[in-house]
mmCIF file of C-alpha atoms in Angstrom:
data_model
loop_
_atom_site.group_PDB
_atom_site.id
_atom_site.type_symbol
_atom_site.label_atom_id
_atom_site.label_comp_id
_atom_site.label_asym_id
_atom_site.label_seq_id
_atom_site.Cartn_x
_atom_site.Cartn_y
_atom_site.Cartn_z
ATOM 1 C CA MET A 27 0.099 0.004 -0.017
ATOM 2 C CA GLY A 28 1.309 3.431 -0.824
ATOM 3 C CA ASN A 29 2.051 5.804 1.851
ATOM 4 C CA LEU A 30 0.752 9.448 0.884
ATOM 5 C CA VAL A 31 1.341 12.425 3.242
ATOM 6 C CA ALA A 32 -0.540 15.827 2.186
ATOM 7 C CA ILE A 33 0.766 19.311 3.650
ATOM 8 C CA VAL A 34 -2.023 21.742 4.085
ATOM 9 C CA GLY A 35 -2.624 25.176 5.420
ATOM 10 C CA ARG A 36 -3.101 28.681 4.606
ATOM 11 C CA PRO A 37 -0.736 30.448 2.280
ATOM 12 C CA ASN A 38 2.617 31.946 3.559
ATOM 13 C CA VAL A 39 3.007 29.596 6.652
ATOM 14 C CA GLY A 40 5.837 27.644 4.992
ATOM 15 C CA LYS A 41 4.397 24.576 3.188
ATOM 16 C CA SER A 42 6.759 24.563 0.335
ATOM 17 C CA THR A 43 9.858 25.195 2.567
ATOM 18 C CA PHE A 44 8.515 22.356 4.827
ATOM 19 C CA PHE A 45 7.989 20.055 1.639
ATOM 20 C CA ASN A 46 11.451 20.882 0.467
ATOM 21 C CA ARG A 47 13.267 19.723 3.640
ATOM 22 C CA LEU A 48 10.839 16.680 3.860
ATOM 23 C CA THR A 49 11.818 15.532 0.326
ATOM 24 C CA GLY A 50 15.440 16.934 0.318
ATOM 25 C CA GLN A 51 15.060 18.850 -2.979
ATOM 26 C CA LYS A 52 13.426 21.808 -4.172
ATOM 27 C CA LYS A 53 10.995 20.582 -6.992
ATOM 28 C CA ALA A 54 10.531 16.796 -7.303
ATOM 29 C CA ILE A 55 9.394 16.875 -10.877
ATOM 30 C CA VAL A 56 11.106 19.320 -13.130
ATOM 31 C CA HIS A 57 9.724 19.759 -16.804
ATOM 32 C CA GLU A 58 9.818 23.296 -18.450
ATOM 33 C CA SER A 59 7.109 22.445 -20.920
ATOM 34 C CA SER A 60 3.770 24.674 -20.361
ATOM 35 C CA GLY A 61 1.390 23.723 -18.293
ATOM 36 C CA VAL A 62 3.231 21.260 -15.858
ATOM 37 C CA THR A 63 4.477 23.653 -13.353
ATOM 38 C CA ARG A 64 2.161 22.873 -10.877
ATOM 39 C CA ASP A 65 2.768 19.379 -11.253
ATOM 40 C CA ARG A 66 6.363 19.699 -9.423
ATOM 41 C CA HIS A 67 4.994 19.721 -5.877
ATOM 42 C CA TYR A 68 5.328 15.962 -5.383
ATOM 43 C CA GLY A 69 8.297 14.280 -3.750
ATOM 44 C CA LYS A 70 9.690 11.084 -2.007
ATOM 45 C CA SER A 71 10.659 10.984 1.633
ATOM 46 C CA PHE A 72 12.319 8.449 3.820
ATOM 47 C CA TRP A 73 12.336 8.038 7.542
ATOM 48 C CA ASN A 74 13.473 5.097 9.779
ATOM 49 C CA GLY A 75 13.497 2.573 6.680
ATOM 50 C CA ILE A 76 9.959 3.790 5.621
ATOM 51 C CA ASP A 77 9.477 5.356 2.079
ATOM 52 C CA PHE A 78 6.576 7.682 1.851
ATOM 53 C CA SER A 79 5.421 10.337 -0.525
ATOM 54 C CA VAL A 80 4.617 14.030 0.124
ATOM 55 C CA VAL A 81 2.255 16.455 -1.647
ATOM 56 C CA ASP A 82 2.594 20.311 -1.253
ATOM 57 C CA THR A 83 -0.930 21.349 -1.716
ATOM 58 C CA GLY A 84 0.153 25.165 -1.503
ATOM 59 C CA GLY A 85 1.920 24.708 -4.950
ATOM 60 C CA TYR A 86 -1.402 24.523 -6.608
ATOM 61 C CA ILE A 87 -2.930 27.832 -5.651
ATOM 62 C CA ASN A 88 -3.606 29.602 -8.914
ATOM 63 C CA ASN A 89 -3.035 33.287 -7.696
ATOM 64 C CA SER A 90 -0.880 33.823 -4.815
ATOM 65 C CA GLU A 91 -1.685 37.400 -4.690
ATOM 66 C CA ASP A 92 -5.603 37.222 -4.590
ATOM 67 C CA ILE A 93 -6.304 34.184 -2.168
ATOM 68 C CA PHE A 94 -9.793 32.887 -1.800
ATOM 69 C CA GLU A 95 -10.824 30.790 1.010
ATOM 70 C CA LYS A 96 -12.353 28.592 -1.417
ATOM 71 C CA GLU A 97 -8.937 27.766 -3.070
ATOM 72 C CA ILE A 98 -7.536 26.715 0.479
ATOM 73 C CA LYS A 99 -10.647 24.628 1.235
ATOM 74 C CA LYS A 100 -10.551 22.835 -2.031
ATOM 75 C CA GLN A 101 -7.017 21.747 -1.381
ATOM 76 C CA VAL A 102 -7.967 20.764 2.367
ATOM 77 C CA VAL A 103 -10.735 18.709 1.091
ATOM 78 C CA LEU A 104 -8.602 16.860 -1.799
ATOM 79 C CA ALA A 105 -5.966 16.082 0.766
ATOM 80 C CA ILE A 106 -8.731 14.499 2.765
ATOM 81 C CA GLU A 107 -10.035 12.495 -0.049
ATOM 82 C CA GLU A 108 -6.473 11.132 -1.114
ATOM 83 C CA ALA A 109 -3.923 11.389 1.566
ATOM 84 C CA ASP A 110 -3.130 8.847 4.253
ATOM 85 C CA ILE A 111 -1.671 11.239 6.618
ATOM 86 C CA ILE A 112 -2.377 15.069 6.760
ATOM 87 C CA LEU A 113 0.389 17.680 8.242
ATOM 88 C CA PHE A 114 -1.490 20.965 9.296
ATOM 89 C CA LEU A 115 0.835 23.666 8.929
ATOM 90 C CA VAL A 116 0.539 26.848 10.996
ATOM 91 C CA ASP A 117 2.819 30.088 11.739
ATOM 92 C CA VAL A 118 3.577 30.369 15.553
ATOM 93 C CA PHE A 119 4.134 34.022 15.026
ATOM 94 C CA SER A 120 0.870 34.762 13.207
ATOM 95 C CA GLY A 121 -1.317 33.170 15.994
ATOM 96 C CA VAL A 122 -4.518 31.283 14.924
ATOM 97 C CA THR A 123 -6.242 33.206 11.953
ATOM 98 C CA ILE A 124 -9.781 32.841 10.518
ATOM 99 C CA SER A 125 -8.457 30.736 7.476
ATOM 100 C CA ASP A 126 -6.749 28.311 10.286
ATOM 101 C CA GLU A 127 -9.888 27.883 11.938
ATOM 102 C CA GLU A 128 -11.673 26.969 8.717
ATOM 103 C CA VAL A 129 -9.005 24.326 7.646
ATOM 104 C CA ALA A 130 -9.139 23.016 11.397
ATOM 105 C CA ASN A 131 -12.965 22.758 11.125
ATOM 106 C CA ILE A 132 -12.826 20.815 7.799
ATOM 107 C CA LEU A 133 -10.088 18.264 9.270
ATOM 108 C CA ARG A 134 -12.007 17.986 12.435
ATOM 109 C CA LYS A 135 -14.988 16.395 10.640
ATOM 110 C CA SER A 136 -12.455 13.914 8.476
ATOM 111 C CA LYS A 137 -11.620 10.668 9.839
ATOM 112 C CA LYS A 138 -7.832 10.859 8.400
ATOM 113 C CA LYS A 139 -5.117 11.232 10.923
ATOM 114 C CA VAL A 140 -3.967 14.792 11.327
ATOM 115 C CA PHE A 141 -0.662 16.159 12.800
ATOM 116 C CA LEU A 142 -0.791 19.984 13.690
ATOM 117 C CA VAL A 143 2.703 21.430 12.771
ATOM 118 C CA VAL A 144 3.794 24.756 14.328
ATOM 119 C CA ASN A 145 6.416 26.452 12.030
ATOM 120 C CA LYS A 146 8.888 27.963 14.211
ATOM 121 C CA THR A 147 10.346 30.329 11.725
ATOM 122 C CA ASP A 148 13.287 30.890 13.801
ATOM 123 C CA ASN A 149 14.279 27.338 13.695
ATOM 124 C CA ASN A 150 16.037 26.474 10.257
ATOM 125 C CA LYS A 151 15.842 22.827 11.071
ATOM 126 C CA LEU A 152 12.346 21.471 10.684
ATOM 127 C CA LEU A 153 13.559 18.233 9.292
ATOM 128 C CA MET A 154 15.450 17.410 12.651
ATOM 129 C CA ASP A 155 11.828 17.338 14.134
ATOM 130 C CA ALA A 156 12.300 13.624 14.501
ATOM 131 C CA ASP A 157 9.269 13.126 16.816
ATOM 132 C CA LEU A 158 6.896 14.150 14.079
ATOM 133 C CA LEU A 159 8.446 11.883 11.428
ATOM 134 C CA ASP A 160 8.581 9.052 13.975
ATOM 135 C CA GLU A 161 4.787 9.432 14.598
ATOM 136 C CA VAL A 162 4.077 9.553 11.008
ATOM 137 C CA VAL A 163 6.050 6.393 9.838
ATOM 138 C CA ASP A 164 4.760 4.590 13.058
ATOM 139 C CA SER A 165 1.167 5.214 11.645
ATOM 140 C CA PHE A 166 2.310 3.750 8.054
ATOM 141 C CA ILE A 167 3.919 0.643 9.680
ATOM 142 C CA LYS A 168 0.523 -0.178 11.495
ATOM 143 C CA GLU A 169 -1.654 0.563 8.571
ATOM 144 C CA ASN A 170 0.775 -1.784 6.283
ATOM 145 C CA GLU A 171 0.716 -4.583 8.720
ATOM 146 C CA GLU A 172 -2.926 -4.940 8.344
ATOM 147 C CA GLU A 173 -2.959 -4.944 4.444
ATOM 148 C CA GLU A 174 -0.360 -7.423 3.329
ATOM 149 C CA ILE A 175 -2.370 -9.174 0.628
ATOM 150 C CA ASP A 176 -0.206 -11.074 -1.996
ATOM 151 C CA ILE A 177 -2.584 -10.406 -4.957
ATOM 152 C CA PRO A 178 -1.241 -8.265 -7.872
ATOM 153 C CA LYS A 179 -2.581 -4.681 -8.023
ATOM 154 C CA PHE A 180 -2.674 -2.909 -11.271
ATOM 155 C CA ALA A 181 -3.398 0.926 -11.460
ATOM 156 C CA ILE A 182 -4.914 2.549 -14.739
ATOM 157 C CA VAL A 183 -3.292 5.873 -15.015
ATOM 158 C CA GLY A 184 -2.920 8.648 -17.508
ATOM 159 C CA ARG A 185 -4.039 12.073 -18.290
ATOM 160 C CA PRO A 186 -7.841 13.055 -18.155
ATOM 161 C CA ASN A 187 -9.947 11.818 -21.166
ATOM 162 C CA VAL A 188 -7.525 9.183 -22.417
ATOM 163 C CA GLY A 189 -9.719 6.339 -22.032
ATOM 164 C CA LYS A 190 -9.192 4.929 -18.389
ATOM 165 C CA SER A 191 -12.749 4.741 -17.671
ATOM 166 C CA SER A 192 -13.432 2.864 -20.920
ATOM 167 C CA LEU A 193 -10.861 0.256 -20.296
ATOM 168 C CA ILE A 194 -12.351 -0.576 -16.860
ATOM 169 C CA ASN A 195 -15.629 -0.966 -18.353
ATOM 170 C CA ALA A 196 -14.162 -3.140 -21.043
ATOM 171 C CA LEU A 197 -12.383 -5.295 -18.456
ATOM 172 C CA ILE A 198 -15.283 -5.560 -15.960
ATOM 173 C CA GLY A 199 -17.900 -5.788 -18.482
ATOM 174 C CA GLU A 200 -20.254 -2.906 -17.232
ATOM 175 C CA GLU A 201 -20.519 0.698 -17.321
ATOM 176 C CA ARG A 202 -19.520 1.333 -13.433
ATOM 177 C CA ASN A 203 -17.688 4.554 -14.531
ATOM 178 C CA ILE A 204 -19.691 7.065 -16.313
ATOM 179 C CA VAL A 205 -17.725 8.305 -19.324
ATOM 180 C CA THR A 206 -18.168 11.903 -20.659
ATOM 181 C CA LYS A 207 -15.968 14.177 -22.689
ATOM 182 C CA ILE A 208 -15.611 16.552 -19.823
ATOM 183 C CA SER A 209 -11.958 15.799 -18.606
ATOM 184 C CA GLY A 210 -11.527 14.758 -15.019
ATOM 185 C CA THR A 211 -14.925 13.432 -14.606
ATOM 186 C CA THR A 212 -13.945 10.558 -12.446
ATOM 187 C CA ARG A 213 -12.633 10.699 -8.885
ATOM 188 C CA ASP A 214 -11.761 8.684 -5.681
ATOM 189 C CA THR A 215 -9.399 5.398 -5.649
ATOM 190 C CA ILE A 216 -11.376 2.189 -5.473
ATOM 191 C CA ASN A 217 -10.068 -1.334 -5.557
ATOM 192 C CA THR A 218 -11.892 -3.959 -7.706
ATOM 193 C CA PRO A 219 -11.415 -7.701 -7.379
ATOM 194 C CA TYR A 220 -10.822 -9.004 -11.122
ATOM 195 C CA ASN A 221 -10.797 -12.742 -11.761
ATOM 196 C CA LYS A 222 -11.631 -13.297 -15.700
ATOM 197 C CA PHE A 223 -9.948 -15.051 -18.668
ATOM 198 C CA GLY A 224 -7.293 -16.867 -16.264
ATOM 199 C CA HIS A 225 -6.340 -13.600 -14.603
ATOM 200 C CA ASN A 226 -6.450 -12.831 -10.857
ATOM 201 C CA PHE A 227 -5.761 -9.312 -9.509
ATOM 202 C CA ILE A 228 -7.007 -6.066 -8.191
ATOM 203 C CA LEU A 229 -7.857 -3.080 -10.202
ATOM 204 C CA VAL A 230 -6.871 0.125 -8.750
ATOM 205 C CA ASP A 231 -8.742 2.897 -10.520
ATOM 206 C CA THR A 232 -10.083 6.326 -9.739
ATOM 207 C CA ALA A 233 -13.842 5.556 -10.403
ATOM 208 C CA GLY A 234 -16.878 7.404 -9.475
ATOM 209 C CA VAL A 235 -18.249 10.977 -10.736
ATOM 210 C CA ARG A 236 -17.245 14.417 -9.698
ATOM 211 C CA LYS A 237 -19.929 16.826 -8.750
ATOM 212 C CA LYS A 238 -20.694 19.415 -11.514
ATOM 213 C CA ASN A 239 -19.358 22.260 -9.348
ATOM 214 C CA LYS A 240 -16.035 20.640 -9.420
ATOM 215 C CA VAL A 241 -15.573 20.137 -13.126
ATOM 216 C CA ASN A 242 -14.078 23.523 -13.710
ATOM 217 C CA GLU A 243 -11.578 23.302 -10.910
ATOM 218 C CA ASP A 244 -7.985 22.682 -11.695
ATOM 219 C CA VAL A 245 -8.163 19.433 -13.621
ATOM 220 C CA GLU A 246 -4.356 18.856 -13.710
ATOM 221 C CA PHE A 247 -4.349 19.059 -10.049
ATOM 222 C CA TYR A 248 -6.910 16.427 -9.556
ATOM 223 C CA SER A 249 -5.533 14.159 -12.253
ATOM 224 C CA VAL A 250 -1.962 14.341 -11.038
ATOM 225 C CA ILE A 251 -2.737 13.796 -7.238
ATOM 226 C CA ARG A 252 -5.332 11.092 -7.842
ATOM 227 C CA SER A 253 -2.557 9.337 -10.334
ATOM 228 C CA ILE A 254 -0.245 9.401 -7.265
ATOM 229 C CA ARG A 255 -2.568 7.751 -4.945
ATOM 230 C CA ALA A 256 -3.296 5.092 -7.719
ATOM 231 C CA ILE A 257 0.347 4.413 -8.538
ATOM 232 C CA GLU A 258 1.210 4.380 -4.629
ATOM 233 C CA SER A 259 -1.361 1.682 -4.171
ATOM 234 C CA SER A 260 -0.128 -0.644 -7.115
ATOM 235 C CA ASP A 261 2.435 -3.024 -8.033
ATOM 236 C CA VAL A 262 1.972 -2.593 -11.852
ATOM 237 C CA CYS A 263 0.710 0.665 -13.622
ATOM 238 C CA LEU A 264 -1.092 0.584 -17.039
ATOM 239 C CA LEU A 265 -0.135 3.908 -18.278
ATOM 240 C CA MET A 266 -2.509 4.943 -21.077
ATOM 241 C CA ILE A 267 -1.632 7.635 -23.623
ATOM 242 C CA ASP A 268 -3.736 9.029 -26.325
ATOM 243 C CA ALA A 269 -2.425 7.962 -29.798
ATOM 244 C CA THR A 270 -4.130 11.134 -31.403
ATOM 245 C CA HIS A 271 -2.109 13.552 -29.027
ATOM 246 C CA GLY A 272 1.196 11.808 -28.601
ATOM 247 C CA VAL A 273 3.368 11.890 -25.514
ATOM 248 C CA GLU A 274 2.770 15.246 -23.669
ATOM 249 C CA SER A 275 4.399 16.577 -20.536
ATOM 250 C CA GLN A 276 1.871 15.314 -18.035
ATOM 251 C CA ASP A 277 2.559 11.598 -19.442
ATOM 252 C CA VAL A 278 6.161 12.119 -18.798
ATOM 253 C CA ASN A 279 5.282 13.381 -15.521
ATOM 254 C CA ILE A 280 3.224 10.418 -14.512
ATOM 255 C CA PHE A 281 5.857 7.998 -15.819
ATOM 256 C CA GLU A 282 8.363 9.843 -13.679
ATOM 257 C CA ILE A 283 6.127 9.092 -10.574
ATOM 258 C CA ILE A 284 5.783 5.421 -11.573
ATOM 259 C CA ARG A 285 9.662 5.170 -12.033
ATOM 260 C CA LYS A 286 10.370 7.045 -8.765
ATOM 261 C CA ASN A 287 8.006 4.723 -6.857
ATOM 262 C CA HIS A 288 9.745 1.592 -8.359
ATOM 263 C CA LYS A 289 6.515 0.158 -9.849
ATOM 264 C CA GLY A 290 6.169 -1.853 -13.089
ATOM 265 C CA VAL A 291 4.772 -0.218 -15.981
ATOM 266 C CA VAL A 292 3.125 -1.286 -19.314
ATOM 267 C CA VAL A 293 2.378 1.654 -21.739
ATOM 268 C CA ILE A 294 -1.050 1.473 -23.651
ATOM 269 C CA ILE A 295 -1.175 3.748 -26.810
ATOM 270 C CA ASN A 296 -5.079 3.978 -26.881
ATOM 271 C CA LYS A 297 -7.062 5.249 -29.842
ATOM 272 C CA TRP A 298 -4.632 3.777 -32.269
ATOM 273 C CA ASP A 299 -7.708 2.878 -34.608
ATOM 274 C CA LEU A 300 -8.038 6.856 -35.136
ATOM 275 C CA VAL A 301 -4.473 7.394 -36.418
ATOM 276 C CA GLU A 302 -4.734 8.040 -39.961
ATOM 277 C CA GLU A 303 -2.492 6.954 -43.048
ATOM 278 C CA LYS A 304 -0.729 4.364 -40.935
ATOM 279 C CA GLU A 305 2.403 2.814 -42.967
ATOM 280 C CA THR A 306 4.533 -0.028 -42.327
ATOM 281 C CA ASN A 307 6.899 1.789 -39.880
ATOM 282 C CA THR A 308 4.144 4.070 -38.426
ATOM 283 C CA ALA A 309 4.044 1.913 -35.035
ATOM 284 C CA LYS A 310 7.885 1.470 -34.803
ATOM 285 C CA ASN A 311 8.509 5.257 -35.485
ATOM 286 C CA TYR A 312 5.785 6.043 -32.832
ATOM 287 C CA GLN A 313 7.633 3.653 -30.094
ATOM 288 C CA GLU A 314 10.847 5.169 -30.959
ATOM 289 C CA GLU A 315 9.527 8.742 -30.156
ATOM 290 C CA ILE A 316 7.921 7.551 -26.762
ATOM 291 C CA LEU A 317 11.227 5.869 -25.713
ATOM 292 C CA LYS A 318 13.138 8.942 -26.535
ATOM 293 C CA LYS A 319 10.751 10.907 -23.998
ATOM 294 C CA PHE A 320 10.910 8.251 -21.240
ATOM 295 C CA ALA A 321 14.724 7.688 -21.463
ATOM 296 C CA PRO A 322 16.779 6.491 -19.704
ATOM 297 C CA PHE A 323 14.145 3.918 -18.581
ATOM 298 C CA VAL A 324 13.461 2.328 -22.061
ATOM 299 C CA ASP A 325 12.974 -1.343 -21.187
ATOM 300 C CA ILE A 326 9.078 -1.189 -21.320
ATOM 301 C CA PRO A 327 6.243 -2.993 -23.091
ATOM 302 C CA ILE A 328 4.283 -0.607 -25.358
ATOM 303 C CA ILE A 329 0.833 -1.784 -26.634
ATOM 304 C CA PHE A 330 -0.891 -0.355 -29.514
ATOM 305 C CA ALA A 331 -4.642 -0.645 -28.541
ATOM 306 C CA SER A 332 -8.223 0.362 -29.060
ATOM 307 C CA VAL A 333 -10.179 0.062 -26.185
ATOM 308 C CA LYS A 334 -13.225 1.055 -27.626
ATOM 309 C CA ASN A 335 -13.106 -1.621 -30.317
ATOM 310 C CA LYS A 336 -11.693 -4.045 -27.576
ATOM 311 C CA GLN A 337 -8.603 -4.443 -29.546
ATOM 312 C CA ARG A 338 -5.594 -5.842 -27.613
ATOM 313 C CA VAL A 339 -7.169 -5.219 -24.001
ATOM 314 C CA LEU A 340 -6.316 -8.749 -22.770
ATOM 315 C CA LYS A 341 -2.993 -8.571 -24.340
ATOM 316 C CA SER A 342 -2.516 -5.418 -22.226
ATOM 317 C CA LEU A 343 -3.266 -7.632 -19.149
ATOM 318 C CA ASP A 344 -1.022 -10.318 -20.160
ATOM 319 C CA GLU A 345 1.929 -7.973 -20.305
ATOM 320 C CA ALA A 346 0.823 -6.667 -16.845
ATOM 321 C CA ILE A 347 1.115 -10.135 -15.506
ATOM 322 C CA GLY A 348 4.386 -10.430 -17.212
ATOM 323 C CA VAL A 349 5.817 -7.490 -15.505
ATOM 324 C CA TYR A 350 4.382 -8.317 -12.363
ATOM 325 C CA LYS A 351 6.140 -11.494 -12.213
ATOM 326 C CA ASN A 352 9.621 -9.639 -13.394
ATOM 327 C CA ARG A 353 9.229 -7.315 -10.429
ATOM 328 C CA LYS A 354 8.702 -10.074 -7.963
ATOM 329 C CA GLN A 355 11.541 -12.438 -9.052
ATOM 330 C CA LYS A 356 14.334 -13.104 -6.819
ATOM 331 C CA ILE A 357 17.773 -14.074 -8.154
ATOM 332 C CA SER A 358 20.151 -16.084 -5.734
ATOM 333 C CA THR A 359 23.425 -14.512 -4.873
ATOM 334 C CA SER A 360 25.423 -17.277 -6.437
ATOM 335 C CA LYS A 361 23.502 -17.187 -9.623
ATOM 336 C CA LEU A 362 23.985 -13.280 -9.986
ATOM 337 C CA ASN A 363 27.982 -13.720 -9.214
ATOM 338 C CA GLU A 364 28.255 -16.388 -11.678
ATOM 339 C CA VAL A 365 26.526 -14.229 -14.396
ATOM 340 C CA MET A 366 27.697 -10.741 -13.450
ATOM 341 C CA LEU A 367 31.545 -11.121 -12.350
ATOM 342 C CA PRO A 368 32.610 -12.320 -15.614
ATOM 343 C CA LEU A 369 30.808 -9.414 -17.482
ATOM 344 C CA ILE A 370 32.532 -7.035 -14.738
ATOM 345 C CA ASP A 371 35.782 -8.546 -15.549
ATOM 346 C CA ALA A 372 35.124 -8.011 -19.325
ATOM 347 C CA VAL A 373 34.350 -4.356 -18.750
ATOM 348 C CA LYS A 374 36.089 -3.080 -15.594
ATOM 349 C CA PRO A 375 35.205 0.234 -13.999
ATOM 350 C CA PRO A 376 37.320 2.871 -15.199
ATOM 351 C CA SER A 377 40.249 3.962 -12.936
ATOM 352 C CA LEU A 378 40.000 7.202 -11.298
ATOM 353 C CA LYS A 379 43.313 9.300 -10.155
ATOM 354 C CA GLY A 380 45.156 6.243 -10.748
ATOM 355 C CA LYS A 381 43.043 4.075 -8.413
ATOM 356 C CA PHE A 382 41.386 0.948 -9.661
ATOM 357 C CA VAL A 383 37.820 -0.141 -8.501
ATOM 358 C CA LYS A 384 37.369 -3.920 -7.821
ATOM 359 C CA ILE A 385 33.913 -5.042 -7.457
ATOM 360 C CA LYS A 386 33.935 -8.265 -5.458
ATOM 361 C CA TYR A 387 30.372 -9.559 -5.517
ATOM 362 C CA VAL A 388 26.765 -8.905 -6.106
ATOM 363 C CA THR A 389 23.468 -9.470 -4.264
ATOM 364 C CA GLN A 390 19.965 -8.714 -4.587
ATOM 365 C CA LEU A 391 18.415 -6.832 -1.809
ATOM 366 C CA PRO A 392 15.313 -7.981 0.312
ATOM 367 C CA THR A 393 12.960 -5.282 -0.946
ATOM 368 C CA HIS A 394 9.491 -5.146 -2.874
ATOM 369 C CA ALA A 395 11.144 -3.969 -5.911
ATOM 370 C CA PRO A 396 14.502 -4.890 -7.720
ATOM 371 C CA ASN A 397 17.579 -3.413 -6.063
ATOM 372 C CA PHE A 398 21.056 -4.770 -6.294
ATOM 373 C CA ALA A 399 24.217 -4.142 -3.984
ATOM 374 C CA PHE A 400 27.602 -4.253 -5.717
ATOM 375 C CA PHE A 401 30.359 -4.470 -3.058
ATOM 376 C CA CYS A 402 33.501 -2.995 -4.053
ATOM 377 C CA ASN A 403 36.750 -1.258 -2.741
ATOM 378 C CA LEU A 404 36.151 2.390 -3.893
ATOM 379 C CA PRO A 405 32.094 2.877 -4.327
ATOM 380 C CA GLN A 406 32.480 6.715 -4.504
ATOM 381 C CA TYR A 407 34.508 6.212 -7.765
ATOM 382 C CA ILE A 408 31.746 4.529 -9.619
ATOM 383 C CA LYS A 409 30.268 6.897 -12.128
ATOM 384 C CA GLU A 410 26.630 6.701 -13.411
ATOM 385 C CA SER A 411 27.470 5.473 -17.089
ATOM 386 C CA TYR A 412 28.964 2.476 -15.388
ATOM 387 C CA LYS A 413 25.932 1.988 -13.268
ATOM 388 C CA ARG A 414 24.145 2.051 -16.534
ATOM 389 C CA TYR A 415 26.224 -0.733 -17.966
ATOM 390 C CA LEU A 416 25.502 -2.939 -14.829
ATOM 391 C CA GLU A 417 21.866 -2.351 -15.061
ATOM 392 C CA ASN A 418 21.716 -3.350 -19.032
ATOM 393 C CA SER A 419 23.761 -6.370 -18.111
ATOM 394 C CA LEU A 420 21.320 -7.408 -15.611
ATOM 395 C CA ARG A 421 18.368 -6.619 -18.018
ATOM 396 C CA LYS A 422 20.067 -8.562 -20.997
ATOM 397 C CA LYS A 423 20.704 -11.700 -18.572
ATOM 398 C CA PHE A 424 17.435 -11.634 -16.696
ATOM 399 C CA ASN A 425 13.840 -10.438 -17.593
ATOM 400 C CA PHE A 426 13.280 -7.078 -15.883
ATOM 401 C CA THR A 427 11.172 -5.677 -18.612
ATOM 402 C CA GLY A 428 8.831 -2.995 -17.627
ATOM 403 C CA VAL A 429 10.499 -2.675 -14.070
ATOM 404 C CA PRO A 430 12.859 0.079 -12.799
ATOM 405 C CA ILE A 431 16.032 -1.348 -11.304
ATOM 406 C CA ASN A 432 18.165 0.314 -8.556
ATOM 407 C CA ILE A 433 21.838 -0.211 -8.564
ATOM 408 C CA PHE A 434 23.633 0.721 -5.324
ATOM 409 C CA MET A 435 27.594 0.549 -4.744
ATOM 410 C CA ARG A 436 28.576 -0.463 -1.249
ATOM 411 C CA LYS A 437 31.904 -0.837 0.510
ATOM 412 C CA LYS A 438 33.465 -4.210 0.932
#
């Protein structure tokens, strides 16, 4: 199960600064294309051996010079809907304001776990407030202990109006999701057991219908945060892309969130039937363009489908099952060393400052996603290019298609 923390509060109480310290970076997703600047306020944090995601709702206020209370309320309501834990930030010097009271009243009615965080503006070491983070991760540990179910969870994600609801309807055989041409008309993450055509898994989707008065709100904001919620809760993500639009900036952002969370991925190019004047190499060229934008992680299945015509829908499921198995595989230390040490010996790490790196052995770490530790004498001298060589070698010898791999260099 994913762990999602949302930071809420009125403007100018230090939400973004707090977010930056929790995630250790100023902007989690950086992409200069237009329309994605508000997608950047998402990052990963780590405390006491627990990974969790952080969303800074303050990054989504449309006009910081003309703040409306409804904007603050909107963000708090969304945080209640989607987050596991809410950090309510207030400013010690300003005291309790009317806006603070409004936020508190909304949170008080919710059933979510809320921590009140008093921002001491004279203290520049918010991240060192270990008591808060200890309490946060302790809550996650208790929740996750109750939810260990070993059934594959597949999330259907993508930009609004790309065909996610239509895919779910095609799979479950009923019109549970109302499909409209208004972007962003689905809401709330729901888990649906699926047991058909020899497949058994849980569908993680954002099913349901938003009220009409919410349709005109920031669609990107809702779309991205719901994608985060679904990605966090899944093992494999089916990332849907509209063939008639091509890969857009928000597709890249969602793909990056999948990669950062070490989830498996299958890319579905939907509405392929609407692409006109297809030639012999049309699909091949399209695929090459996709992989350029998703690089350097390019070992991913890409399916050209038409959900409306039910073309390659089951093929997508087959690929997702395959990716799930790839992600779950455990390779013995003896097998890893038997395969990898000769490849390392054939292409040794480049020497640096006259010093030679010697990799002694490799082992797979006991984590949910594939992580590998290479033990050597000088781990600090290993460059990213050589890590890429090690990753590519692992991919060639073992099947990790659709799965991000992490390489760690450790001192022997």
